[in-house]
Amino acid sequence: DKHYKLLVVGGGTGGCAAASKFASKFGKGHVGIIEPNETHYYQPMWTLVGAGIKRVESSARPMSSCLPRKADWIKCKALSFDPESCKVTCTNGDVISYDYLVVGMGLQLDYHKIKGLPEAFSQDPAVCSNYNRNYVMKTYPALQNFEGGNAIFSFPNTPIKCAGAPQKIMYLAEDYWNRTGKRDKANIMYNTSLGVIFGVKKYADSLLKIVEERNIKVNYKRNLIEVRPDKREAVFQKLDSETVETETFSYNFLHVVPPMSAPDVLKESSLVDQTGYMDVNKFTLQHVRYPNIFGIGDCTNVPTSKTAAAVAAQSGILRKNLGAFIDGRPLPVLEYDGYTSCPLVTGYGKCIMAEFDFNGQPLETFPIDQSKPRRSMYHMKKDVMPELYWKFLIRGNWEGPATYRKLMRFGMGNILKPSAV
Ligand code: FAD
Ligand code: UQ1
């Protein structure tokens, strides 16, 4: 059976970036990537696809064009991990051994944990979800066909990727119905399992102003547990009640964000902690029990908001720390600060660019107040980020904006500080 110096599991954002860096370093034949899918999706595009701004095709590229040429693509799923003997078993029967392993398996979407799903997606045109390549294609037609009534947007009771995405599509929908003269007939509701609108106060304050100004009702501690397409009812569990209590809403439009978890294969392995995510050191991304294993992205227990922006920053941390470990140098070389970013699209042509660290402290790149919705940040999201992703991030050449942030701060600091004059 095959052996690789570096084996990467997952050819998504993190897997591609990691494999690219080390395939250039080690050369042809020394890096293997296990990835079952023929197509790589730029998932952040789906917010714009749902709003009719981009086509779903623009979010897709052939996997073969995304994986580094110098690495071997093992086109199947990882089936089990044997970290003691440094082996991964695949669905095609291969057992692959490695010196070093990087796991970037992302998150599994657990639509089936909501009663009535996924069937309701095929039974009711008013039920949609930007989190899946097929269901996102239902979102814009559902926006167009909406004729008034309750429009409900859900947020599940688990960690999710891009925690802002469940409300981005709501602001876009509100804007769309406003422009098409249907806003007066719409009763827009954000039913979230959380107790806050966003985890970082600076941006939460801006969002609270927006929901108030635009007459959007926020119902906190409401978890979607059932969809009844025949009656057009959505059942939510009240998480703030001591007894098991539910609340049923009728809907005319329903955007579902499913519960998410690490992929089952990972949960069933010895690589995870009690919460079911890969157990890594949050500063170095090295596994806490198996030093030759590193994790990147959404599948790890790193306590930051799960985004491609976070993966970009983590790819730099991984390059340095895994690189040092391979060379026998001591860790940490560079510690992750939790940098993550969430472009909160608040309408057609408007975006709040949230950027923050492990402590929920803003870490903004630009010398402007990014908690204000801006057209410039909308263009960053719509036009700049996709290019950055395809040309640099998945090629291992975009490690986030930290360098630019420091340059901007340094420049501004000198201009603004009176003592420097
Ligand atoms: P992924 O990119 O999801 O890749 C995981 C890979 O692992 C997949 O290719 C999968 O096929 C593979 N895999 C799974 N199981 C196995 C197995 N058993 N064997 C082998 N391979 C396996 N991020 C932002 O930064 N900004 C945004 O604006 C933004 N908006 C978003 C909007 C939406 C609607 C969505 C869905 C996501 C958004 N994100 C955004 C989040 C971003 O897409 C993810 O955080 C990022 O892609 C995570 O990268 P990853 O490598 O951890 O996982
Ligand atoms: C980012 O680096 C990134 O990766 C390409 C994203 O993925 C889609 C993002 O959405 C964001 C916001 C960033 C952060 C970069 C800047 C310049 C704010």
Short mmCIF file of C-alpha atoms in Angstrom, two decimals, residues 143-375:
data_model
loop_
_atom_site.label_atom_id
_atom_site.label_comp_id
_atom_site.label_asym_id
_atom_site.label_seq_id
_atom_site.Cartn_x
_atom_site.Cartn_y
_atom_site.Cartn_z
CA LEU A 143 -37.78 35.23 -2.89
CA GLN A 144 -39.34 36.09 -6.26
CA ASN A 145 -42.47 33.98 -5.69
CA PHE A 146 -43.11 35.27 -2.16
CA GLU A 147 -46.40 37.16 -2.02
CA GLY A 148 -46.46 38.14 1.66
CA GLY A 149 -46.96 36.50 5.06
CA ASN A 150 -44.37 35.10 7.44
CA ALA A 151 -40.78 34.92 6.18
CA ILE A 152 -38.72 32.94 8.69
CA PHE A 153 -34.92 32.65 8.89
CA SER A 154 -33.48 30.05 11.30
CA PHE A 155 -30.18 29.58 13.17
CA PRO A 156 -29.55 26.09 14.67
CA ASN A 157 -28.47 24.92 18.11
CA THR A 158 -24.88 23.92 17.16
CA PRO A 159 -21.75 25.77 16.04
CA ILE A 160 -21.98 26.48 12.29
CA LYS A 161 -19.71 27.78 9.53
CA CYS A 162 -20.02 31.48 8.83
CA ALA A 163 -22.25 32.41 11.75
CA GLY A 164 -23.33 35.57 9.92
CA ALA A 165 -24.72 33.81 6.84
CA PRO A 166 -28.12 32.96 8.39
CA GLN A 167 -28.89 36.68 8.71
CA LYS A 168 -27.11 37.94 5.57
CA ILE A 169 -29.77 36.32 3.37
CA MET A 170 -32.47 37.83 5.59
CA TYR A 171 -31.20 41.38 5.00
CA LEU A 172 -30.90 40.70 1.29
CA ALA A 173 -34.47 39.31 1.23
CA GLU A 174 -35.80 42.34 3.11
CA ASP A 175 -34.05 44.64 0.65
CA TYR A 176 -35.34 42.61 -2.31
CA TRP A 177 -38.97 42.68 -1.12
CA ASN A 178 -38.63 46.38 -0.44
CA ARG A 179 -37.45 47.02 -4.00
CA THR A 180 -40.22 44.84 -5.45
CA GLY A 181 -43.02 46.45 -3.44
CA LYS A 182 -43.77 43.43 -1.26
CA ARG A 183 -42.15 44.59 1.96
CA ASP A 184 -45.43 45.82 3.52
CA LYS A 185 -46.95 42.36 3.20
CA ALA A 186 -43.95 40.59 4.74
CA ASN A 187 -43.56 39.72 8.40
CA ILE A 188 -39.83 38.99 8.69
CA MET A 189 -38.56 36.91 11.60
CA TYR A 190 -35.08 35.78 12.68
CA ASN A 191 -35.55 32.74 14.92
CA THR A 192 -32.19 31.97 16.46
CA SER A 193 -31.03 29.36 18.97
CA LEU A 194 -28.57 31.91 20.34
CA GLY A 195 -29.25 34.55 22.98
CA VAL A 196 -27.48 37.29 20.99
CA ILE A 197 -27.67 38.50 17.38
CA PHE A 198 -23.87 38.22 16.89
CA GLY A 199 -21.02 37.14 19.18
CA VAL A 200 -18.98 40.36 18.96
CA LYS A 201 -20.52 43.40 20.64
CA LYS A 202 -19.25 46.02 18.21
CA TYR A 203 -21.00 44.35 15.26
CA ALA A 204 -23.99 43.13 17.29
CA ASP A 205 -24.76 46.76 18.16
CA SER A 206 -24.85 47.70 14.45
CA LEU A 207 -27.02 44.69 13.59
CA LEU A 208 -29.49 45.45 16.40
CA LYS A 209 -29.93 48.95 14.97
CA ILE A 210 -30.57 47.47 11.53
CA VAL A 211 -33.23 44.96 12.66
CA GLU A 212 -34.97 47.71 14.60
CA GLU A 213 -34.90 50.24 11.73
CA ARG A 214 -36.04 47.68 9.19
CA ASN A 215 -38.75 46.18 11.39
CA ILE A 216 -37.34 42.64 11.58
CA LYS A 217 -38.47 40.59 14.58
CA VAL A 218 -35.73 38.67 16.40
CA ASN A 219 -36.88 35.68 18.46
CA TYR A 220 -33.99 34.44 20.60
CA LYS A 221 -33.56 30.89 21.95
CA ARG A 222 -35.73 29.32 19.25
CA ASN A 223 -34.43 26.11 17.65
CA LEU A 224 -36.06 24.71 14.50
CA ILE A 225 -36.99 21.07 15.10
CA GLU A 226 -39.69 20.32 12.51
CA VAL A 227 -40.94 21.49 9.12
CA ARG A 228 -44.47 20.52 7.97
CA PRO A 229 -44.62 21.42 4.28
CA ASP A 230 -48.22 20.20 3.88
CA LYS A 231 -49.47 22.81 6.38
CA ARG A 232 -46.60 25.24 5.88
CA GLU A 233 -45.70 25.15 9.56
CA ALA A 234 -42.30 25.43 11.24
CA VAL A 235 -41.94 24.12 14.79
CA PHE A 236 -39.36 25.67 17.10
CA GLN A 237 -38.22 24.42 20.49
CA LYS A 238 -38.04 27.14 23.16
CA LEU A 239 -34.54 26.83 24.61
CA ASP A 240 -35.24 29.33 27.41
CA SER A 241 -38.01 27.25 28.92
CA GLU A 242 -37.43 24.74 31.73
CA THR A 243 -40.02 22.31 30.39
CA VAL A 244 -40.07 21.03 26.82
CA GLU A 245 -42.04 23.71 25.07
CA THR A 246 -42.51 24.36 21.39
CA GLU A 247 -43.84 27.22 19.34
CA THR A 248 -45.35 26.72 15.89
CA PHE A 249 -45.26 29.41 13.19
CA SER A 250 -46.93 29.30 9.83
CA TYR A 251 -44.57 30.29 7.03
CA ASN A 252 -44.75 31.55 3.45
CA PHE A 253 -40.96 31.55 3.10
CA LEU A 254 -38.52 29.52 5.20
CA HIS A 255 -34.72 29.72 5.06
CA VAL A 256 -33.25 26.77 6.97
CA VAL A 257 -29.76 26.62 8.46
CA PRO A 258 -29.17 23.01 9.52
CA PRO A 259 -27.41 21.78 12.66
CA MET A 260 -23.79 20.92 11.86
CA SER A 261 -21.09 18.68 13.32
CA ALA A 262 -17.73 17.22 12.38
CA PRO A 263 -18.09 14.42 9.80
CA ASP A 264 -19.15 11.08 11.36
CA VAL A 265 -15.87 9.41 10.32
CA LEU A 266 -13.99 11.96 12.41
CA LYS A 267 -16.42 11.80 15.36
CA GLU A 268 -15.97 8.01 15.48
CA SER A 269 -12.16 8.32 15.59
CA SER A 270 -9.80 8.90 18.51
CA LEU A 271 -8.89 12.32 17.05
CA VAL A 272 -11.80 14.22 18.62
CA ASP A 273 -12.51 15.71 22.06
CA GLN A 274 -15.73 15.18 24.08
CA THR A 275 -17.54 17.79 21.99
CA GLY A 276 -16.83 15.81 18.80
CA TYR A 277 -14.37 18.18 17.09
CA MET A 278 -10.76 17.43 16.27
CA ASP A 279 -8.69 18.04 19.40
CA VAL A 280 -5.90 20.46 18.49
CA ASN A 281 -3.82 23.08 20.28
CA LYS A 282 -5.57 26.36 19.44
CA PHE A 283 -2.28 28.26 19.11
CA THR A 284 -0.34 25.79 16.91
CA LEU A 285 -3.06 23.54 15.34
CA GLN A 286 -1.05 20.49 16.43
CA HIS A 287 -3.09 17.55 17.72
CA VAL A 288 -2.96 17.38 21.53
CA ARG A 289 -2.20 13.63 21.65
CA TYR A 290 -0.62 12.81 18.26
CA PRO A 291 2.16 15.31 17.53
CA ASN A 292 2.54 14.33 13.84
CA ILE A 293 -1.11 15.22 13.18
CA PHE A 294 -2.39 18.77 12.57
CA GLY A 295 -5.91 20.09 11.96
CA ILE A 296 -7.18 23.04 9.94
CA GLY A 297 -10.54 24.71 9.47
CA ASP A 298 -14.11 23.95 10.46
CA CYS A 299 -13.60 20.38 11.77
CA THR A 300 -11.29 21.40 14.64
CA ASN A 301 -12.12 22.52 18.19
CA VAL A 302 -10.24 25.82 17.75
CA PRO A 303 -12.58 28.26 19.55
CA THR A 304 -13.07 30.82 16.81
CA SER A 305 -15.84 31.49 14.31
CA LYS A 306 -15.58 28.92 11.46
CA THR A 307 -14.84 30.76 8.19
CA ALA A 308 -12.63 30.65 5.09
CA ALA A 309 -11.02 33.83 6.43
CA ALA A 310 -10.04 31.89 9.58
CA VAL A 311 -8.69 29.07 7.39
CA ALA A 312 -6.52 31.62 5.54
CA ALA A 313 -4.94 32.80 8.80
CA GLN A 314 -4.63 29.20 10.04
CA SER A 315 -2.84 28.15 6.85
CA GLY A 316 0.03 30.47 7.82
CA ILE A 317 0.12 29.07 11.35
CA LEU A 318 0.16 25.54 9.92
CA ARG A 319 2.95 26.32 7.45
CA LYS A 320 5.17 27.62 10.23
CA ASN A 321 4.39 25.11 12.99
CA LEU A 322 4.10 21.92 10.95
CA GLY A 323 7.18 23.07 9.01
CA ALA A 324 9.13 23.45 12.25
CA PHE A 325 7.90 20.11 13.59
CA ILE A 326 9.04 18.36 10.41
CA ASP A 327 12.46 20.00 10.73
CA GLY A 328 12.71 18.99 14.40
CA ARG A 329 12.52 22.57 15.68
CA PRO A 330 10.50 23.36 18.86
CA LEU A 331 6.90 24.67 18.75
CA PRO A 332 5.29 27.16 18.81
CA VAL A 333 6.96 29.15 16.07
CA LEU A 334 3.92 31.36 15.53
CA GLU A 335 0.74 31.38 17.64
CA TYR A 336 -2.75 31.74 16.16
CA ASP A 337 -4.68 34.70 17.60
CA GLY A 338 -8.07 33.34 16.46
CA TYR A 339 -8.35 35.80 13.54
CA THR A 340 -11.61 35.34 11.67
CA SER A 341 -13.77 37.54 9.54
CA CYS A 342 -17.41 37.69 8.52
CA PRO A 343 -18.55 39.98 5.71
CA LEU A 344 -22.07 40.74 6.97
CA VAL A 345 -23.95 41.67 3.81
CA THR A 346 -26.83 43.89 4.96
CA GLY A 347 -28.43 44.54 1.57
CA TYR A 348 -27.73 44.85 -2.17
CA GLY A 349 -24.52 46.93 -2.19
CA LYS A 350 -23.99 47.05 1.57
CA CYS A 351 -21.68 45.12 3.92
CA ILE A 352 -20.35 45.31 7.48
CA MET A 353 -16.85 43.78 7.49
CA ALA A 354 -16.53 42.07 10.88
CA GLU A 355 -12.99 40.94 11.80
CA PHE A 356 -12.09 39.69 15.27
CA ASP A 357 -9.94 37.34 17.40
CA PHE A 358 -10.34 34.59 20.05
CA ASN A 359 -11.45 37.16 22.62
CA GLY A 360 -14.09 38.74 20.40
CA GLN A 361 -11.92 41.84 20.08
CA PRO A 362 -12.21 43.59 16.70
CA LEU A 363 -9.06 43.20 14.55
CA GLU A 364 -9.94 45.46 11.62
CA THR A 365 -7.76 45.72 8.50
CA PHE A 366 -8.90 49.05 7.11
CA PRO A 367 -8.49 52.48 8.73
CA ILE A 368 -12.27 53.05 8.78
CA ASP A 369 -15.05 51.93 11.15
CA GLN A 370 -15.95 48.54 9.67
CA SER A 371 -19.09 48.17 11.81
CA LYS A 372 -20.84 50.60 9.44
CA PRO A 373 -22.45 49.06 6.33
CA ARG A 374 -20.37 50.15 3.31
CA ARG A 375 -20.39 49.73 -0.45
#
